[in-house]
Tab-separated table of C-alpha atoms and ligand atoms in Angstrom:
chain	number	residue	atom	x	y	z
G	76	MET	CA	-22.964	19.485	-33.365
G	77	LEU	CA	-23.826	20.664	-30.044
G	78	ASN	CA	-25.962	17.715	-29.207
G	79	LEU	CA	-23.499	15.565	-30.414
G	80	GLN	CA	-20.788	16.875	-28.097
G	81	VAL	CA	-23.261	16.553	-24.879
G	82	HIS	CA	-23.820	13.013	-25.890
G	83	LYS	CA	-20.133	12.430	-26.182
G	84	ASP	CA	-19.233	14.023	-23.083
G	85	GLU	CA	-22.021	11.793	-21.211
G	86	MET	CA	-20.285	8.757	-22.982
G	87	THR	CA	-16.771	9.359	-22.019
G	88	GLN	CA	-16.011	9.099	-18.538
G	89	GLU	CA	-12.610	10.708	-17.788
G	90	PRO	CA	-10.258	7.769	-16.288
G	91	ARG	CA	-9.356	8.307	-12.671
G	92	TYR	CA	-6.557	5.993	-11.344
G	93	ASP	CA	-6.419	4.831	-7.809
G	94	LEU	CA	-3.384	2.110	-7.601
G	95	HIS	CA	-3.155	1.708	-3.648
G	96	CYS	CA	-5.559	0.457	-1.305
G	97	HIS	CA	-6.504	-2.111	1.347
G	98	SER	CA	-9.477	-4.329	2.245
G	99	THR	CA	-10.169	-6.911	5.243
G	100	ALA	CA	-7.873	-9.059	3.311
G	101	SER	CA	-5.057	-7.316	4.883
G	102	ASP	CA	-5.527	-4.280	7.353
G	103	GLY	CA	-8.444	-2.309	5.861
G	104	VAL	CA	-11.809	-2.218	7.169
G	105	LEU	CA	-13.919	-2.856	4.396
G	106	PRO	CA	-14.464	-6.021	2.631
G	107	PRO	CA	-13.289	-6.246	-0.982
G	108	ALA	CA	-16.366	-6.064	-2.802
G	109	ALA	CA	-17.099	-3.102	-0.631
G	110	VAL	CA	-13.988	-0.959	-1.287
G	111	VAL	CA	-14.471	-1.630	-5.066
G	112	ALA	CA	-17.935	-0.253	-4.664
G	113	ARG	CA	-16.888	2.818	-2.839
G	114	ALA	CA	-14.043	3.677	-5.568
G	115	HIS	CA	-16.591	3.366	-8.135
G	116	ALA	CA	-19.100	5.695	-6.481
G	117	ASN	CA	-15.881	7.829	-6.266
G	118	GLY	CA	-15.376	8.022	-9.956
G	119	VAL	CA	-12.513	5.363	-9.808
G	120	THR	CA	-12.525	4.080	-13.119
G	121	SER	CA	-8.894	1.780	-12.542
G	122	LEU	CA	-8.241	0.543	-9.045
G	123	ALA	CA	-5.686	-1.730	-7.818
G	124	LEU	CA	-6.117	-3.608	-5.004
G	125	THR	CA	-2.735	-3.514	-2.977
G	126	ASP	CA	-3.620	-5.784	0.258
G	127	HIS	CA	-0.351	-6.326	2.385
G	128	ASP	CA	1.628	-9.394	1.633
G	129	GLY	CA	-1.040	-11.364	-0.025
G	130	LEU	CA	-3.402	-11.883	-3.225
G	131	SER	CA	-6.777	-13.375	-1.302
G	132	GLY	CA	-8.943	-10.224	-1.760
G	133	LEU	CA	-8.618	-10.046	-5.579
G	134	PRO	CA	-11.219	-12.739	-6.782
G	135	GLU	CA	-14.041	-10.752	-4.933
G	136	ALA	CA	-12.769	-7.301	-6.078
G	137	LYS	CA	-12.572	-8.794	-9.635
G	138	ALA	CA	-15.938	-10.048	-9.468
G	139	GLU	CA	-17.183	-6.767	-8.144
G	140	ALA	CA	-15.338	-4.725	-10.545
G	141	GLU	CA	-16.726	-6.837	-13.565
G	142	LYS	CA	-20.215	-6.086	-12.282
G	143	LEU	CA	-19.733	-2.223	-12.009
G	144	GLY	CA	-17.621	-1.870	-15.163
G	145	LEU	CA	-14.675	-0.711	-13.524
G	146	GLN	CA	-11.228	-2.107	-14.171
G	147	LEU	CA	-9.378	-4.045	-11.543
G	148	ILE	CA	-5.385	-4.251	-11.536
G	149	PRO	CA	-4.358	-7.076	-9.574
G	150	GLY	CA	-1.637	-5.710	-6.987
G	151	THR	CA	-0.037	-6.289	-3.559
G	152	GLU	CA	2.318	-4.157	-1.302
G	153	ILE	CA	5.075	-6.225	-0.103
G	154	SER	CA	6.988	-5.408	3.190
G	155	VAL	CA	10.518	-5.502	2.839
G	156	GLU	CA	13.922	-4.713	4.773
G	157	TRP	CA	16.633	-2.301	2.811
G	158	ASN	CA	19.350	-0.976	5.086
G	159	ASP	CA	17.508	-1.544	8.338
G	160	HIS	CA	14.485	0.029	7.337
G	161	SER	CA	11.030	-1.397	6.561
G	162	VAL	CA	10.097	-0.558	3.058
G	163	HIS	CA	7.035	-1.160	1.072
G	164	ILE	CA	7.103	-2.104	-2.475
G	165	VAL	CA	3.860	-2.412	-4.568
G	166	GLY	CA	3.693	-4.688	-7.466
G	167	LEU	CA	0.954	-3.817	-10.111
G	168	GLN	CA	-0.496	-5.997	-12.722
G	169	ILE	CA	0.973	-8.975	-11.078
G	170	ASN	CA	-0.315	-12.465	-12.314
G	171	PRO	CA	-2.064	-13.732	-8.898
G	172	GLU	CA	-1.383	-17.035	-10.145
G	173	ASP	CA	2.459	-17.127	-10.271
G	174	PRO	CA	3.620	-19.752	-7.869
G	175	THR	CA	6.975	-17.598	-7.313
G	176	LEU	CA	5.041	-14.913	-6.126
G	177	VAL	CA	2.484	-16.812	-4.496
G	178	ARG	CA	5.210	-18.920	-2.435
G	179	GLY	CA	7.082	-15.611	-1.347
G	180	LEU	CA	3.831	-14.256	0.068
G	181	ASP	CA	2.999	-17.184	1.474
G	182	GLU	CA	6.283	-17.141	3.567
G	183	ILE	CA	5.931	-13.395	4.509
G	184	ARG	CA	2.521	-14.236	6.185
G	185	GLU	CA	3.762	-17.296	7.761
G	186	GLY	CA	6.439	-14.788	9.593
G	187	ARG	CA	3.521	-12.352	10.599
G	188	ALA	CA	2.013	-15.122	12.306
G	189	ASN	CA	5.211	-15.505	14.426
G	190	ARG	CA	5.796	-11.711	14.695
G	191	ALA	CA	1.854	-11.058	16.003
G	192	GLY	CA	2.793	-13.364	19.064
G	193	ARG	CA	6.136	-11.401	19.582
G	194	ILE	CA	4.481	-7.956	19.686
G	195	ALA	CA	1.617	-9.486	21.819
G	196	ALA	CA	3.883	-10.805	24.516
G	197	GLU	CA	5.687	-7.126	24.607
G	198	LEU	CA	2.435	-5.558	25.080
G	199	GLU	CA	1.159	-8.025	27.932
G	200	LYS	CA	4.287	-6.987	29.643
G	201	VAL	CA	3.305	-3.268	29.655
G	202	GLY	CA	-0.039	-4.304	31.087
G	203	PHE	CA	-2.174	-4.886	28.088
G	204	VAL	CA	-3.276	-8.367	29.257
G	205	GLY	CA	-5.317	-10.126	26.792
G	206	ILE	CA	-4.346	-8.389	23.626
G	207	LEU	CA	-3.922	-10.930	21.321
G	208	ASP	CA	-7.475	-12.025	21.638
G	209	LYS	CA	-8.589	-8.404	21.040
G	210	THR	CA	-6.761	-7.710	18.227
G	211	MET	CA	-7.487	-10.925	16.610
G	212	GLY	CA	-11.325	-9.718	16.674
G	213	TYR	CA	-10.162	-6.738	14.404
G	214	VAL	CA	-8.417	-9.069	11.989
G	215	GLY	CA	-10.397	-10.252	8.830
G	216	ASN	CA	-7.633	-12.574	7.601
G	217	PRO	CA	-6.200	-14.358	10.048
G	218	GLU	CA	-2.956	-14.970	8.102
G	219	LEU	CA	-2.376	-11.037	7.875
G	220	VAL	CA	-2.228	-9.510	11.279
G	221	SER	CA	-0.640	-6.042	11.090
G	222	ARG	CA	0.389	-3.684	13.635
G	223	ALA	CA	-2.633	-1.752	12.322
G	224	HIS	CA	-4.949	-4.345	14.111
G	225	PHE	CA	-2.882	-4.272	17.168
G	226	ALA	CA	-3.685	-0.227	17.129
G	227	ARG	CA	-7.108	-0.797	16.869
G	228	ALA	CA	-7.448	-3.139	19.563
G	229	LEU	CA	-5.288	-0.895	21.665
G	230	VAL	CA	-7.560	1.995	21.246
G	231	GLU	CA	-10.350	-0.129	22.160
G	232	MET	CA	-8.455	-0.943	25.461
G	233	GLY	CA	-7.819	2.649	26.280
G	234	ALA	CA	-4.391	2.951	25.403
G	235	CYS	CA	-4.799	5.919	23.479
G	236	ARG	CA	-7.512	8.062	21.740
G	237	GLU	CA	-6.331	7.458	18.385
G	238	VAL	CA	-4.708	4.987	16.224
G	239	LYS	CA	-1.883	7.444	14.997
G	240	GLN	CA	-1.081	8.137	18.804
G	241	VAL	CA	-0.984	4.422	19.342
G	242	PHE	CA	1.728	3.898	16.743
G	243	ASP	CA	3.582	6.782	18.322
G	244	ARG	CA	3.449	5.792	21.678
G	245	TYR	CA	3.515	1.681	21.207
G	246	LEU	CA	4.141	0.517	17.743
G	247	THR	CA	6.944	2.373	16.489
G	248	PRO	CA	11.001	1.363	16.530
G	249	GLY	CA	12.090	1.873	20.488
G	250	LYS	CA	8.605	1.796	21.710
G	251	PRO	CA	7.225	-1.135	23.807
G	252	GLY	CA	5.240	-2.738	21.504
G	253	TYR	CA	7.600	-2.987	18.468
G	254	VAL	CA	9.862	-6.281	17.691
G	255	GLU	CA	12.528	-6.372	15.090
G	256	HIS	CA	11.310	-8.532	11.967
G	257	PRO	CA	13.088	-10.043	9.319
G	258	TRP	CA	11.296	-8.805	6.113
G	259	PRO	CA	12.523	-10.403	2.741
G	260	SER	CA	15.107	-8.481	0.945
G	261	LEU	CA	14.483	-5.858	-1.884
G	262	GLU	CA	15.799	-8.106	-4.182
G	263	LYS	CA	13.831	-10.944	-3.770
G	264	ALA	CA	10.593	-9.168	-3.713
G	265	LEU	CA	11.575	-7.552	-7.076
G	266	GLY	CA	12.232	-11.059	-8.111
G	267	TRP	CA	8.729	-12.332	-7.294
G	268	ILE	CA	7.162	-9.032	-9.089
G	269	ARG	CA	9.022	-9.825	-12.206
G	270	ALA	CA	8.448	-13.523	-12.252
G	271	ALA	CA	4.879	-12.464	-12.007
G	272	GLY	CA	5.073	-10.172	-14.934
G	273	GLY	CA	4.213	-7.008	-12.783
G	274	VAL	CA	5.681	-3.615	-12.253
G	275	ALA	CA	7.220	-2.687	-9.272
G	276	VAL	CA	6.536	0.593	-7.334
G	277	ILE	CA	8.142	2.084	-4.351
G	278	ALA	CA	5.582	2.940	-1.980
G	279	HIS	CA	4.937	6.121	-0.217
G	280	PRO	CA	8.732	7.307	-0.261
G	281	GLY	CA	7.980	10.556	1.606
G	282	ARG	CA	6.846	8.170	4.712
G	283	TYR	CA	10.228	6.568	5.299
G	284	ARG	CA	12.400	8.076	8.286
G	285	MET	CA	15.369	8.449	5.859
G	286	SER	CA	17.706	11.354	4.691
G	287	ASN	CA	17.473	12.465	1.300
G	288	LYS	CA	20.862	10.757	0.599
G	289	GLU	CA	19.733	7.649	2.097
G	290	LEU	CA	16.742	7.473	-0.101
G	291	GLY	CA	18.622	8.499	-3.208
G	292	LYS	CA	20.765	5.092	-1.997
G	293	LEU	CA	17.323	3.273	-1.974
G	294	PHE	CA	16.253	4.735	-5.501
G	295	ASP	CA	19.701	3.859	-6.873
G	296	ALA	CA	19.607	0.313	-5.275
G	297	PHE	CA	15.694	-0.361	-6.649
G	298	ARG	CA	16.666	1.141	-9.932
G	299	ASP	CA	19.722	-1.454	-10.200
G	300	LEU	CA	17.467	-4.150	-9.490
G	301	GLY	CA	15.063	-3.424	-12.300
G	302	GLY	CA	12.488	-1.254	-10.325
G	303	GLU	CA	10.642	0.940	-12.765
G	304	ALA	CA	8.110	3.231	-10.742
G	305	ILE	CA	7.654	5.278	-7.264
G	306	GLU	CA	4.700	6.089	-6.265
G	307	VAL	CA	4.593	10.245	-6.668
G	308	ALA	CA	0.979	10.889	-5.883
G	309	SER	CA	0.288	9.408	-2.531
G	310	GLY	CA	-2.523	10.170	-0.392
G	311	SER	CA	-0.059	10.210	2.448
G	312	HIS	CA	2.299	12.809	0.554
G	313	THR	CA	1.838	16.593	1.283
G	314	PRO	CA	1.482	18.639	-2.078
G	315	GLU	CA	5.326	19.502	-1.617
G	316	GLN	CA	6.232	15.913	-1.366
G	317	ILE	CA	4.277	15.251	-4.629
G	318	ALA	CA	6.296	18.021	-6.457
G	319	HIS	CA	9.627	16.569	-5.045
G	320	PHE	CA	8.941	13.080	-5.815
G	321	GLY	CA	7.663	14.135	-8.998
G	322	ARG	CA	11.282	15.643	-9.810
G	323	GLN	CA	12.820	12.734	-8.133
G	324	ALA	CA	10.608	10.315	-10.904
G	325	ARG	CA	11.999	12.587	-13.666
G	326	HIS	CA	15.721	12.340	-12.519
G	327	TYR	CA	15.535	8.557	-12.051
G	328	ALA	CA	13.389	8.239	-15.078
G	329	PHE	CA	11.175	6.270	-13.113
G	330	MET	CA	7.449	6.225	-14.032
G	331	GLY	CA	5.180	7.969	-11.538
G	332	SER	CA	2.471	5.937	-9.711
G	333	GLN	CA	-0.847	7.449	-7.614
G	334	GLY	CA	-2.990	5.995	-4.929
G	335	SER	CA	-4.787	6.915	-2.005
G	336	ASP	CA	-3.499	3.845	0.560
G	337	PHE	CA	-7.202	3.871	1.862
G	338	HIS	CA	-7.729	1.418	4.440
G	339	GLY	CA	-11.424	2.588	5.858
G	340	PRO	CA	-13.749	5.467	5.974
G	341	ASP	CA	-12.405	6.456	9.714
G	342	GLU	CA	-8.621	5.733	9.270
G	343	SER	CA	-7.294	7.262	6.155
G	344	TYR	CA	-5.120	10.093	4.597
G	345	VAL	CA	-7.832	10.663	1.516
G	346	ASP	CA	-10.600	8.396	0.382
G	347	LEU	CA	-10.474	6.323	-2.401
G	348	GLY	CA	-9.700	8.031	-5.635
G	349	ARG	CA	-8.967	11.506	-3.802
G	350	SER	CA	-5.301	11.607	-4.257
G	351	LEU	CA	-4.000	14.342	-5.951
G	352	PRO	CA	-2.785	14.294	-9.605
G	353	LEU	CA	0.748	13.429	-11.179
G	354	PRO	CA	2.756	16.590	-11.867
G	355	GLU	CA	3.393	17.641	-15.225
G	356	GLY	CA	5.979	15.502	-17.079
G	357	VAL	CA	5.670	12.628	-14.998
G	358	VAL	CA	4.971	9.156	-17.086
G	359	PRO	CA	2.144	7.606	-15.363
G	360	VAL	CA	2.743	4.044	-14.554
G	361	TRP	CA	-0.288	2.830	-16.218
G	362	GLU	CA	1.177	3.741	-19.607
G	363	SER	CA	3.152	0.508	-19.225
G	364	TRP	CA	0.238	-1.398	-19.534
G	365	LYS	CA	-2.124	0.330	-21.317
G	366	ASN	CA	-0.903	-0.871	-24.896
G	367	ASN	CA	-0.701	-4.792	-23.485
O	147	AMP	P1	2.717	-3.942	9.516
O	147	AMP	O1	2.846	-4.266	8.142
O	147	AMP	O2	2.208	-4.996	10.572
O	147	AMP	O3	4.066	-3.337	10.250
O	147	AMP	O4	1.651	-2.650	9.704
O	147	AMP	C1	1.875	-1.622	9.163
O	147	AMP	C2	0.614	-0.816	8.700
O	147	AMP	O5	0.075	0.186	10.177
O	147	AMP	C3	0.845	0.175	7.660
O	147	AMP	O6	0.390	-0.765	6.716
O	147	AMP	C4	-0.410	1.066	8.027
O	147	AMP	O7	-1.487	0.396	7.808
O	147	AMP	C5	-0.368	1.268	9.405
O	147	AMP	N1	0.475	2.409	9.877
O	147	AMP	C6	2.025	2.492	10.108
O	147	AMP	N2	2.342	3.679	11.008
O	147	AMP	C7	1.111	4.043	11.160
O	147	AMP	C8	1.201	5.274	11.702
O	147	AMP	N3	1.833	6.103	12.109
O	147	AMP	N4	-0.477	5.764	12.115
O	147	AMP	C9	-1.208	4.806	11.622
O	147	AMP	N5	-1.240	3.632	11.079
O	147	AMP	C10	0.036	3.353	10.794
O	148	MN	MN1	-1.851	-1.160	6.255
O	149	MN	MN1	2.564	1.115	3.297
O	150	MN	MN1	-0.488	0.703	1.900
């Protein structure tokens, strides 16, 4: 009996979910296969690769996941505009070949190329000559230039010691390297995720500079448009925020998601698979695809 139990424990690995992370296909620092291998080494059994506004890292991640016996959930993190805020919507279990989603994301990336030129021009004005070339040295996917890449180049050029300070001083609204940009609407992004058969999740709700009242309006709008889940246990949330958004998820009848938002070993809130668990009573978003 005892022997049987030991054998069973060895055979059954506790499931561990990380449903938000980035690779060099967007602004992460590790290639997709390395992200998957690191997640696996950290005990993750189901990983969603959710690169910003694109799907190009998924084939490599899927091949590595198959090699290691880990479940890869196809995902993406879509930049949208809502009420003059830039908000991120994660799409999980999407069909990466869906033409509506693919076309929508193509459009966002085209807009990003234009934005990168405008950010560079603003930073040149305050003395960072050659910033675009330096930034491109950090870019893994030329179609996806993110402020995170500018931040790394600005650190190299001596603007600040750390990426976080660069954001505060140069890359956030009102600062010299910030430019307005027309991201697609919440409605459009939810339409693409729906077309691709995925589940839409509001990413890291604790990170937006919104009052609780405004955040409540975002949740209402998202629910009215068919949104089904919010990221409760984000690596970027404090334990208090996790408890708070757990209560919010229950109040709005949203499922809860959990993910590290890992970007790289030296730049992340937490490592892959290391976000805190969902609070009691929150329905995990993976329940929606488990039985499919
Ligand atoms: P973008 O989508 O080009 O506007 O860039 C947003 C990305 O910049 C986010 O996905 C993060 O990777 C990074 N980021 C945004 N704000 C901060 C911050 N305060 N500190 C560090 N990284 C940040
Ligand atoms: Mn990012
Ligand atoms: Mn985000
Ligand atoms: Mn992210």
